[in-house]
Coordinates of C-alpha atoms in Angstrom, one line a residue:
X1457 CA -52.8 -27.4 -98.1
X1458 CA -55.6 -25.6 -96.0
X1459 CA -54.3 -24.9 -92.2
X1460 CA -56.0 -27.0 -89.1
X1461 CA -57.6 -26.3 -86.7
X1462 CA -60.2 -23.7 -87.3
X1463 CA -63.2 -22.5 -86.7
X1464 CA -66.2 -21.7 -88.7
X1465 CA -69.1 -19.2 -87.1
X1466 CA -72.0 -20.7 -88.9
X1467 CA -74.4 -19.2 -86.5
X1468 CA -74.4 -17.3 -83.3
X1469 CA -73.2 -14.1 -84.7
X1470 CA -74.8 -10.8 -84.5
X1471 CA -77.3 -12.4 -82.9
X1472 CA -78.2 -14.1 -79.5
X1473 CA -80.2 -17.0 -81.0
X1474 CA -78.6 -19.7 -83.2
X1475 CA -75.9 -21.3 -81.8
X1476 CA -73.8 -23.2 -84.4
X1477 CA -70.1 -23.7 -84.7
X1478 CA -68.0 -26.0 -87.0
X1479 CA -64.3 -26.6 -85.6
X1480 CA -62.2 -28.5 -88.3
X1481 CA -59.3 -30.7 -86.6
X1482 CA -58.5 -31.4 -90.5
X1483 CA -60.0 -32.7 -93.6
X1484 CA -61.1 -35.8 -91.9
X1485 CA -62.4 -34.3 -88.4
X1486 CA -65.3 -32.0 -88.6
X1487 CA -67.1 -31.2 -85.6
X1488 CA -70.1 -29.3 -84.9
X1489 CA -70.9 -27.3 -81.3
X1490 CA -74.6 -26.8 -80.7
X1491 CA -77.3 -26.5 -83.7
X1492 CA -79.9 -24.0 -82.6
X1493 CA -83.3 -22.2 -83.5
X1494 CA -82.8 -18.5 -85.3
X1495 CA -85.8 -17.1 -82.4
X1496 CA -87.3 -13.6 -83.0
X1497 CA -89.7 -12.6 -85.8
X1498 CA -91.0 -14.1 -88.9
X1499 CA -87.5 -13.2 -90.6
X1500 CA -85.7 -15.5 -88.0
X1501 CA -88.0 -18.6 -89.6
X1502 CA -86.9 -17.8 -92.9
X1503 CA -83.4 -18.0 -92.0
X1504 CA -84.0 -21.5 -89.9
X1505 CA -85.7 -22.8 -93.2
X1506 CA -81.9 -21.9 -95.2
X1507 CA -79.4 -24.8 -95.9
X1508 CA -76.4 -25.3 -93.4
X1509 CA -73.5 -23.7 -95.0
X1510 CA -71.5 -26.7 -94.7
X1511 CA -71.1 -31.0 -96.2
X1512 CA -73.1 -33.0 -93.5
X1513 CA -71.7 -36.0 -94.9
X1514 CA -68.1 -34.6 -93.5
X1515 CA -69.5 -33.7 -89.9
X1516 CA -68.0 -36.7 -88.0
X1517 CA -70.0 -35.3 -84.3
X1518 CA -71.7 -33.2 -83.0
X1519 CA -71.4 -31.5 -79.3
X1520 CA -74.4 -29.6 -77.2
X1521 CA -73.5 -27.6 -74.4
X1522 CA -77.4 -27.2 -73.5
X1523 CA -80.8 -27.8 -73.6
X1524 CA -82.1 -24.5 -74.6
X1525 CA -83.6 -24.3 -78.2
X1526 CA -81.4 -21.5 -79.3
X1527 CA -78.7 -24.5 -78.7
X1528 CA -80.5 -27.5 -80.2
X1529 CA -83.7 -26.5 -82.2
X1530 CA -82.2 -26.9 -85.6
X1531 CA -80.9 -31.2 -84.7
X1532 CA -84.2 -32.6 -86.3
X1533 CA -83.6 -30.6 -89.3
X1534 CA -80.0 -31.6 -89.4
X1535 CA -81.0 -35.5 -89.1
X1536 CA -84.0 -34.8 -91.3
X1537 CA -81.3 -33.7 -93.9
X1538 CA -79.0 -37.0 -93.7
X1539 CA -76.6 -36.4 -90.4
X1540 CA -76.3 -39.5 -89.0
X1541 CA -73.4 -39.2 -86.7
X1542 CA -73.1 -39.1 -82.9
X1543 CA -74.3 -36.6 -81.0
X1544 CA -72.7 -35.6 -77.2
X1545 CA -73.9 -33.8 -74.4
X1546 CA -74.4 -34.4 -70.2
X1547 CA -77.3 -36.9 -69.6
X1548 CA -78.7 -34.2 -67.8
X1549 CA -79.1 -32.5 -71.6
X1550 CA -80.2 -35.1 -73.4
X1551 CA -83.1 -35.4 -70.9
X1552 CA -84.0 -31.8 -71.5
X1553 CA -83.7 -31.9 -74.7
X1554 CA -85.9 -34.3 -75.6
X1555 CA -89.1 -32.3 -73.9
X1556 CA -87.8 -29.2 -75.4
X1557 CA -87.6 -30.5 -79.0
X1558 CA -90.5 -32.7 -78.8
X1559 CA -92.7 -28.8 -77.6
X1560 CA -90.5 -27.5 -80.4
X1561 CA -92.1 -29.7 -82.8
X1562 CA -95.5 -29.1 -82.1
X1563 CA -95.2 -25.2 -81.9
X1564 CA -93.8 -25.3 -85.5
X1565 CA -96.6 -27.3 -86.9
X1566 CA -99.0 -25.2 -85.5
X1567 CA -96.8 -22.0 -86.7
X1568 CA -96.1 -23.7 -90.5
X1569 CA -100.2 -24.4 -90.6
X1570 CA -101.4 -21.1 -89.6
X1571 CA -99.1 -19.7 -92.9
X1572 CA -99.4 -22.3 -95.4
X1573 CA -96.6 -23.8 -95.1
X1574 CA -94.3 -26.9 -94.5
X1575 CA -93.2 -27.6 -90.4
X1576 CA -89.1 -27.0 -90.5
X1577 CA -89.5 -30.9 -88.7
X1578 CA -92.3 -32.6 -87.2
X1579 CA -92.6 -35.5 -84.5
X1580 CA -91.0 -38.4 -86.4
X1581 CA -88.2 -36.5 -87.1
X1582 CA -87.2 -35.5 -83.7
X1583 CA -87.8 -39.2 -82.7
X1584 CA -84.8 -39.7 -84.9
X1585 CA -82.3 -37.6 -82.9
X1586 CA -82.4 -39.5 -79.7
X1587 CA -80.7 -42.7 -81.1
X1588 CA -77.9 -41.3 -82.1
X1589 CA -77.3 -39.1 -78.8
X1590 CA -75.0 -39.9 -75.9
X1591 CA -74.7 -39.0 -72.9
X1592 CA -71.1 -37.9 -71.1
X1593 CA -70.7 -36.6 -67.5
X1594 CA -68.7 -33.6 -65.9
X1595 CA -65.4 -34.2 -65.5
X1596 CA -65.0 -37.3 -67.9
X1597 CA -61.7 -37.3 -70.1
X1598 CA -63.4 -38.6 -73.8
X1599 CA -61.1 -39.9 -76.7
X1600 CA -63.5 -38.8 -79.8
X1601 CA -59.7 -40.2 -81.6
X1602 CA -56.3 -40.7 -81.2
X1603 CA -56.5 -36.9 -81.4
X1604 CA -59.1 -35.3 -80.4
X1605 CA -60.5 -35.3 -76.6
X1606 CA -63.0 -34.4 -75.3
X1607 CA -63.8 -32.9 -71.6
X1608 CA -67.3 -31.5 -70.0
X1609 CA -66.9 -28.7 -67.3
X1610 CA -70.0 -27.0 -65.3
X1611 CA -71.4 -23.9 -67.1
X1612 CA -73.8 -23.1 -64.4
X1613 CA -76.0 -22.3 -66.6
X1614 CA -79.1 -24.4 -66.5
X1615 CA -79.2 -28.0 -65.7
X1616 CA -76.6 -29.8 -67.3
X1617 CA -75.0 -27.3 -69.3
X1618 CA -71.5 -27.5 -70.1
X1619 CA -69.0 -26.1 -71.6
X1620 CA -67.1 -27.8 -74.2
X1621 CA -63.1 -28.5 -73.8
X1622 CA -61.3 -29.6 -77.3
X1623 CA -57.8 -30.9 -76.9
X1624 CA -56.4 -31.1 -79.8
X1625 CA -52.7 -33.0 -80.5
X1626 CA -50.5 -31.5 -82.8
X1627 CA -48.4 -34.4 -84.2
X1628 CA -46.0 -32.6 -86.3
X1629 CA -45.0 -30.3 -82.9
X1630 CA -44.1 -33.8 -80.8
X1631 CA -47.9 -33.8 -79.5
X1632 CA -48.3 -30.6 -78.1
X1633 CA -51.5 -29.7 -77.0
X1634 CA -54.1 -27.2 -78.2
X1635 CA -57.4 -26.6 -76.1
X1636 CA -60.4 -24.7 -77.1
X1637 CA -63.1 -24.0 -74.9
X1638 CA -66.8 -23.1 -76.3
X1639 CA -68.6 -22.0 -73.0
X1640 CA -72.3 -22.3 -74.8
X1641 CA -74.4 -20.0 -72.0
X1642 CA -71.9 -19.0 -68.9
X1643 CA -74.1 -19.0 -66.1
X1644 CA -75.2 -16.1 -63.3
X1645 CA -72.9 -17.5 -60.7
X1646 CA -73.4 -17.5 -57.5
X1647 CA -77.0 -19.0 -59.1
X1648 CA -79.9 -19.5 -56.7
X1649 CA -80.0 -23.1 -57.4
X1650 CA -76.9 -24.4 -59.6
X1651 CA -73.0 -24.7 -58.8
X1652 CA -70.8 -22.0 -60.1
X1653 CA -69.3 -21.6 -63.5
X1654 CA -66.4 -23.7 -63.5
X1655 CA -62.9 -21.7 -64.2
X1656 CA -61.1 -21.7 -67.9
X1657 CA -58.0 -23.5 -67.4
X1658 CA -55.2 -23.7 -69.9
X1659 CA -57.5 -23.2 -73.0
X1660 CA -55.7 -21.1 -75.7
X1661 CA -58.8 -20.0 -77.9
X1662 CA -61.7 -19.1 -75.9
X1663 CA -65.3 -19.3 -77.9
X1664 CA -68.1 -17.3 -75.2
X1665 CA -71.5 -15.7 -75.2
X1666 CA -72.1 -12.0 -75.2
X1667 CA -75.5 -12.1 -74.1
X1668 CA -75.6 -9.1 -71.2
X1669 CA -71.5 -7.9 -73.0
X1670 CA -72.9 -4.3 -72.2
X1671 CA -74.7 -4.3 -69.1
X1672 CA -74.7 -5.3 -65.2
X1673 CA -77.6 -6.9 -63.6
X1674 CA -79.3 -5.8 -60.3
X1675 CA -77.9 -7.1 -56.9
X1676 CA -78.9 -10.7 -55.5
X1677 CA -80.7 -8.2 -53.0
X1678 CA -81.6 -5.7 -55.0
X1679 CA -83.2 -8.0 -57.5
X1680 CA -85.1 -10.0 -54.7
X1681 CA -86.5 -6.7 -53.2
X1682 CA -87.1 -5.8 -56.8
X1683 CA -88.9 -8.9 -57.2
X1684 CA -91.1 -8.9 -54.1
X1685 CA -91.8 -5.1 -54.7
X1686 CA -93.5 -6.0 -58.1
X1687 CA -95.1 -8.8 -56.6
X1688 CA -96.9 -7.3 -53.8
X1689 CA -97.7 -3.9 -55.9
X1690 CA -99.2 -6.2 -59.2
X1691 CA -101.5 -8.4 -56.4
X1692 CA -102.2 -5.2 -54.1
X1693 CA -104.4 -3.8 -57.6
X1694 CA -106.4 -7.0 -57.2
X1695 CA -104.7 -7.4 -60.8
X1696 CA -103.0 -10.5 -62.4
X1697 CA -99.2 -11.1 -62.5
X1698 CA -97.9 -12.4 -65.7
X1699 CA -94.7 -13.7 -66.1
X1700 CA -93.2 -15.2 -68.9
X1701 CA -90.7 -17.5 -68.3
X1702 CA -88.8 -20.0 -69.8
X1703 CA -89.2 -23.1 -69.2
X1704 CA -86.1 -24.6 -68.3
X1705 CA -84.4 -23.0 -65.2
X1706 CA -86.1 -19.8 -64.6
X1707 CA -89.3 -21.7 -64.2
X1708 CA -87.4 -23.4 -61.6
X1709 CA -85.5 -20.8 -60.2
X1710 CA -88.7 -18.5 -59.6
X1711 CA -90.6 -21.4 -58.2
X1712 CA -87.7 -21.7 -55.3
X1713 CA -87.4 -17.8 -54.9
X1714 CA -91.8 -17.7 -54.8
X1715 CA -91.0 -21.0 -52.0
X1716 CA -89.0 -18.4 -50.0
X1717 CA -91.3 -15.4 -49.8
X1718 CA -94.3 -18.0 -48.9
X1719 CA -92.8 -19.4 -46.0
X1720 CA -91.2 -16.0 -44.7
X1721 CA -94.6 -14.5 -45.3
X1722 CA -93.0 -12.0 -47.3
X1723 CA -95.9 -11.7 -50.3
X1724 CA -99.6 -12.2 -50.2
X1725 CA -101.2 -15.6 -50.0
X1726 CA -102.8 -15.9 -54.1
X1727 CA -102.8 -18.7 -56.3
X1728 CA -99.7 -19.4 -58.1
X1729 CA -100.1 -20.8 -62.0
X1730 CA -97.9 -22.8 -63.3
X1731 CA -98.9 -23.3 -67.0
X1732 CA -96.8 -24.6 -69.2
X1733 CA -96.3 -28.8 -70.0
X1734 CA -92.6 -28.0 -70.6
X1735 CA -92.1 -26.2 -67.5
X1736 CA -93.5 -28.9 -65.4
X1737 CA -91.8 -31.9 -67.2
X1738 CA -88.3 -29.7 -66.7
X1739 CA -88.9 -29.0 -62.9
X1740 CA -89.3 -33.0 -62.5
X1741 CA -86.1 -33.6 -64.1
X1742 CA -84.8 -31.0 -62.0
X1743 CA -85.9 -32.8 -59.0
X1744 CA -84.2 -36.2 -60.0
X1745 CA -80.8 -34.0 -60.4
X1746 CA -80.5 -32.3 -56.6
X1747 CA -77.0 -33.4 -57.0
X1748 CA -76.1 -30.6 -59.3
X1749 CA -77.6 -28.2 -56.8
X1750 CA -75.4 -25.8 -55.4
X1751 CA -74.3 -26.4 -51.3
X1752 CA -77.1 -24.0 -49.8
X1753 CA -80.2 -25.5 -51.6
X1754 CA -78.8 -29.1 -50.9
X1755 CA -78.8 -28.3 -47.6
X1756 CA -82.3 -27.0 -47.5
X1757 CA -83.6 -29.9 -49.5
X1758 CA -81.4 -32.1 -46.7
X1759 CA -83.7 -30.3 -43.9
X1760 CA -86.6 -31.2 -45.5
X1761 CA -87.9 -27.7 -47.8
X1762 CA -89.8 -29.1 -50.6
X1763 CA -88.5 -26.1 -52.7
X1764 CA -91.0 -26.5 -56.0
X1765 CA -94.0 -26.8 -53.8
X1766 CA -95.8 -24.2 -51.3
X1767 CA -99.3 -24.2 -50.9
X1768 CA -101.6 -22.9 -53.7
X1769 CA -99.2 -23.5 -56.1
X1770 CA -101.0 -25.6 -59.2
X1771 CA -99.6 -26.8 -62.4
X1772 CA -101.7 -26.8 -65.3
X1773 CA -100.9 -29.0 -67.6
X1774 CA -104.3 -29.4 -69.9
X1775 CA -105.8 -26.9 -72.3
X1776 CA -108.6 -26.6 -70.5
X1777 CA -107.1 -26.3 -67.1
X1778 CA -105.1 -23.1 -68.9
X1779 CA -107.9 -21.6 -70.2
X1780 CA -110.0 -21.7 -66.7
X1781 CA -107.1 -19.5 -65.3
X1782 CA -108.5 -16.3 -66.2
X1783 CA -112.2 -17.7 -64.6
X1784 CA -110.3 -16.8 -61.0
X1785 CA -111.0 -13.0 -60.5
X1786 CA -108.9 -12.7 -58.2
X1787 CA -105.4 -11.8 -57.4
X1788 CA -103.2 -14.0 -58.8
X1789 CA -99.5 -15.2 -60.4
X1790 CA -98.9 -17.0 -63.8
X1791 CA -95.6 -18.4 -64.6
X1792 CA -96.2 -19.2 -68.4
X1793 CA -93.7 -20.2 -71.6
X1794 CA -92.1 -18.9 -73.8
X1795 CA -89.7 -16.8 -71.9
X1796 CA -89.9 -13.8 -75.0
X1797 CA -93.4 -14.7 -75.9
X1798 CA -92.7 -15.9 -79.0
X1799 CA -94.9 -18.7 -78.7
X1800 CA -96.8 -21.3 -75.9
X1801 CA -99.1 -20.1 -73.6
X1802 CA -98.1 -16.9 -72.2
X1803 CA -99.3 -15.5 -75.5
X1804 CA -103.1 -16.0 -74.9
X1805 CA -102.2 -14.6 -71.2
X1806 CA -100.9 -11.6 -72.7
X1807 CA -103.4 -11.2 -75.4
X1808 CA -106.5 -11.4 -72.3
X1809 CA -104.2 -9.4 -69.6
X1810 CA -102.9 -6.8 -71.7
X1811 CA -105.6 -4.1 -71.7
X1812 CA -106.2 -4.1 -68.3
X1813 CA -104.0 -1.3 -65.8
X1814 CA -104.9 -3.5 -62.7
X1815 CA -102.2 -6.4 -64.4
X1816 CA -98.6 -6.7 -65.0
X1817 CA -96.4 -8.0 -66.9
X1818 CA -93.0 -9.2 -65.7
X1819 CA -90.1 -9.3 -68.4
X1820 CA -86.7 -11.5 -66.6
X1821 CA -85.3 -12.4 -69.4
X1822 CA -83.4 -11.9 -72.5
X1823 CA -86.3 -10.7 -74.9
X1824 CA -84.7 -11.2 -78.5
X1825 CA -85.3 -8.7 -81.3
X1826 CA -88.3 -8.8 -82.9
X1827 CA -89.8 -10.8 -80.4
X1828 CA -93.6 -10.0 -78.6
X1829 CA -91.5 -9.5 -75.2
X1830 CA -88.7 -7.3 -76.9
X1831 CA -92.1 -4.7 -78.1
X1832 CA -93.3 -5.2 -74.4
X1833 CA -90.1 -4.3 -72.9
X1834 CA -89.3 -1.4 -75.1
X1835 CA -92.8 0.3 -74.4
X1836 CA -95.2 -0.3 -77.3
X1837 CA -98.7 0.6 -76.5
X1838 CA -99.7 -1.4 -79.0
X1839 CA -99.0 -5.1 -80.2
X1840 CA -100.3 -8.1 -82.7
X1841 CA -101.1 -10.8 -80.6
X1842 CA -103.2 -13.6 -83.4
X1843 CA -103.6 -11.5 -85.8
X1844 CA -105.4 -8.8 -83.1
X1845 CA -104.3 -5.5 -82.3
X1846 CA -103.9 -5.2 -78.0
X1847 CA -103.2 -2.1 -76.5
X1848 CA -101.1 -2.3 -73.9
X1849 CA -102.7 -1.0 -70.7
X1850 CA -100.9 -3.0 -68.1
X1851 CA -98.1 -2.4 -66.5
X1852 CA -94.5 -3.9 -68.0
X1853 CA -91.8 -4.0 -65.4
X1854 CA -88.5 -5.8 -66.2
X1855 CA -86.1 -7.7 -63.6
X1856 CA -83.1 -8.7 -65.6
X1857 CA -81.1 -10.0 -62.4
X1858 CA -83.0 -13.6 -62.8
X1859 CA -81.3 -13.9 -66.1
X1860 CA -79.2 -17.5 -66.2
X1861 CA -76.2 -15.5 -67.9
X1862 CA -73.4 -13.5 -66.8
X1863 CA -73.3 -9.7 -67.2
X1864 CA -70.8 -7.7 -68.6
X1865 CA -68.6 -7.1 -65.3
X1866 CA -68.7 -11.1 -64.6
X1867 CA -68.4 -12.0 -68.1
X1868 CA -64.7 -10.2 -67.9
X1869 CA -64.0 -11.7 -65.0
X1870 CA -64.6 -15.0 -66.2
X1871 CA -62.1 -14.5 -69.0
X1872 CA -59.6 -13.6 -66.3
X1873 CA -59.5 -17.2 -64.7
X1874 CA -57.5 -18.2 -68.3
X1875 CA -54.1 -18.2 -67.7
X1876 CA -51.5 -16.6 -70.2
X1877 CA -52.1 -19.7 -72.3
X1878 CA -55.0 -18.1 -73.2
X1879 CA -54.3 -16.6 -76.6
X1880 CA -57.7 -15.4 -78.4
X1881 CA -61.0 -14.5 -77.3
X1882 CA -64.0 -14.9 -80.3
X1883 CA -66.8 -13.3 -78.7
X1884 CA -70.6 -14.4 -80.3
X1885 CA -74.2 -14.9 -79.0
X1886 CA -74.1 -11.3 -78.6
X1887 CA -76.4 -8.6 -80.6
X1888 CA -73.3 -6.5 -82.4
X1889 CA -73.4 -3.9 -79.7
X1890 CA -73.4 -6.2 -76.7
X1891 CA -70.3 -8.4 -78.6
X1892 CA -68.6 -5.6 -79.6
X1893 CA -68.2 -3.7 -75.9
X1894 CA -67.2 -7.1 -74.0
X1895 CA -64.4 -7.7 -76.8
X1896 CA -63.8 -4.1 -76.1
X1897 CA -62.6 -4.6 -72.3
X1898 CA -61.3 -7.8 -72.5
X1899 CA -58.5 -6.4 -74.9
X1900 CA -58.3 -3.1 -72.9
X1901 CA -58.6 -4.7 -69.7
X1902 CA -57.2 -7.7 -69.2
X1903 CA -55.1 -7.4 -72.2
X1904 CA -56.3 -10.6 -74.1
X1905 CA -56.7 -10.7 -78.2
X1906 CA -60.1 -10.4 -78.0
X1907 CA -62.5 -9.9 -81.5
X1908 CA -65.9 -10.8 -82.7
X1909 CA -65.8 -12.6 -85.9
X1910 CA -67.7 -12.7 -89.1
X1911 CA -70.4 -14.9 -89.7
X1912 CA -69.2 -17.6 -92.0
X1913 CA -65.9 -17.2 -91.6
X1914 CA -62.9 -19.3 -91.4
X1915 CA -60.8 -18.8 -88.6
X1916 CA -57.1 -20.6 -88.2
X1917 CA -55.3 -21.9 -84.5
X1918 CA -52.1 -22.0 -84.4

């Protein structure tokens, strides 16, 4: 007789991208975390296009812990291929998710057309998803059986995102408890705009991103002189400031941080691009969920700051109205998707802006491996943008500190708010390096069992 409970790593291993984790209760209790997009390079299509490595006739739900497409890109292909159980996040994700995968949908069919191919999904199978999903609040205890609960807690991520608390009962061991927590993305706590990253508790196994395992990010203040240093040098050249960004929460969160430096005078007075559909659909969702703002920005709102709006600040949603950008020779700022120019708009910005020294480019994100922002950031002079070779004239600066995850010195200390209930740490959504140095302190330093497990590999909790 096979053990229960473990855990399979189906995805999110050796890689950032991909987010996908069975946890088997038994034979009869199979439950996914999070189904997400492979993003990087042509090779990360191929594997999105492979089967899922396990029966979707046995999967009894599935959990999201966010909106991001890493997290939930692969659903419609899940649904497309016969899962038609539940599916559980915040409300606050399910709203997000439905903009995200409906853009998702269209970029692939553009992408599958342009190399002869089949879309992954289309439309009418992302319309399929939303049926089944349901939404849960923080903080609400959620019998999935007379075993299993289920209980939300505040990532800090982005909007909505949670991490994911299975208590499991043990009926041979007179009911005891076992609690695994999968913390999806930990957010950058203390965030500009979102609450702080809720603490562990009395999990035992602990499944948690490696994003930044190997690296600290600048100072709050370091990162907003940082910030307004770029700014004022890119706009000073009379040049353009390109910024890709994703569009859910750093959209946001550089929209508030722009709001600041405009009323305090702090950078000049240029138009400010907003051009992506996504981003602006987010930041109105955003705006209908101030509740889930941390104190300080509650307060502000309170006092009457309009924080996504300052004066010559347009959103362009239209093709056309995108395109006209680059008619204004002036100054200016463009906040454009994807966040690692792997697709959306940003592209064609970066494809007209590249070969000129006046512009900049600003990197504040994650840029995955193989990605048109990972070639930017590790100082190409050349790059294929449609099938075109661009040299790369402009400047590339990079400003990591925006980033909505943790870095390595918070990441430890968020491990440390377990308490000695805490008996294993599987550290993923990492590239190897990354994974490999945060499992690395966390044994030395806080002396937890901490490893980084093998893709497709069973794992028993005992």
């Amino acid at each position: 007789m096979t053990n229960y409970p473990k855990i399979k790593f189906c995805g999110g291993v050796g890689s950032v991208t991909g987010a996908n984790f069975l946890l088997e209760v038994s034979d009869e209790m199979k439950i996914l975390v999070d189904c997400g997009l492979v993003q990087g390079d042509k090779v990360a299509m191929k594997e999105n296009r492979e089967p899922f490595t396990y029966d979707l006739s046995e999967i009894k739900a599935l959990f999201i812990t966010h909106a991001h497409l890493d997290h939930v890109g692969r659903i419609p292909k899940l649904v497309k291929e016969g899962y038609q159980g539940p599916i559980y996040s915040t409300p606050e994700t399910k709203a997000l998710a439905e903009i995200v995968l409906t853009d998702a949908a269209s970029i692939l069919a553009m992408e599958a057309k342009q190399d002869g191919e089949e879309p992954l999904y289309d439309i009418s199978d992302v319309e399929k998803v939303f049926p089944l999903w349901n939404a849960i609040p923080y903080h609400q205890n959620f019998e999935l059986n007379d075993k299993v609960s289920v209980f939300f807690k505040d990532a800090g991520h982005i909007l909505g995102s949670a991490m994911i608390e299975f208590s499991i009962k043990d009926t041979s061991k007179n009911n005891d408890v076992l609690r695994v927590l999968f913390t999806g993305d930990l957010g950058n706590s203390p965030a500009p705009l979102l609450r702080d990253t809720e603490a562990i508790g009395d999990a035992n196994y602990l499944v948690m991103e490696s994003v930044y395992g190997d690296r600290n990010h600048e100072s709050k203040e370091g990162r907003i002189n940082k910030f307004q240093k770029i700014i004022k040098d890119a706009l000073d050249r009379g040049g353009t400031l390109v910024i890709p960004a994703f569009s859910i929460d750093r959209t946001q969160v550089l929209l508030y941080e722009l709001n600041n430096m405009v009323e305090e005078g702090k950078i000049p007075d240029v138009p400010v691009y907003v051009d992506s559909p996504m981003a602006i659909k987010a930041t109105e969702i955003y705006k209908s969920n101030t509740d889930l703002f941390n104190d300080h920005v509650k307060e502000k709102i309170a006092n009457g700051d309009d924080i996504f709006q300052f004066p010559r600040l347009k959103f362009t949603v239209s093709s056309a109205e995108s395109r006209n950008i680059k008619e204004y020779e002036g100054a200016k700022i463009i906040l454009a998707g994807s966040g690692m120019s792997v697709g959306g708009r940003v592209i064609g910005h970066e494809e007209y802006f590249l070969p000129d020294p006046k512009n900049t480019i600003l990197l504040v994100g994650y840029q995955s491996v193989g990605s048109l922002g990972r070639h930017l950031a590790d100082g190409q002079k050349k790059v294929t943008i449609h099938k075109r070779t661009i040299k790369v004239k402009a400047h590339i600066e990079t400003l990591y500190g925006f980033s909505a995850h943790r870095d390595s010195d918070h990441l430890v200390e968020f491990v440390s708010t377990g308490t000695d209930k805490l008996k294993n740490v599987f550290v993923v959504m990492g590239e190897p390096g990354a994974s490999m140095h945060l499992a690395q302190r966390v044994n030395d330093e806080l002396g937890v069992k901490a490893i980084v497990p093998d893709r497709d590999n069973e794992y028993t909790l005992s």
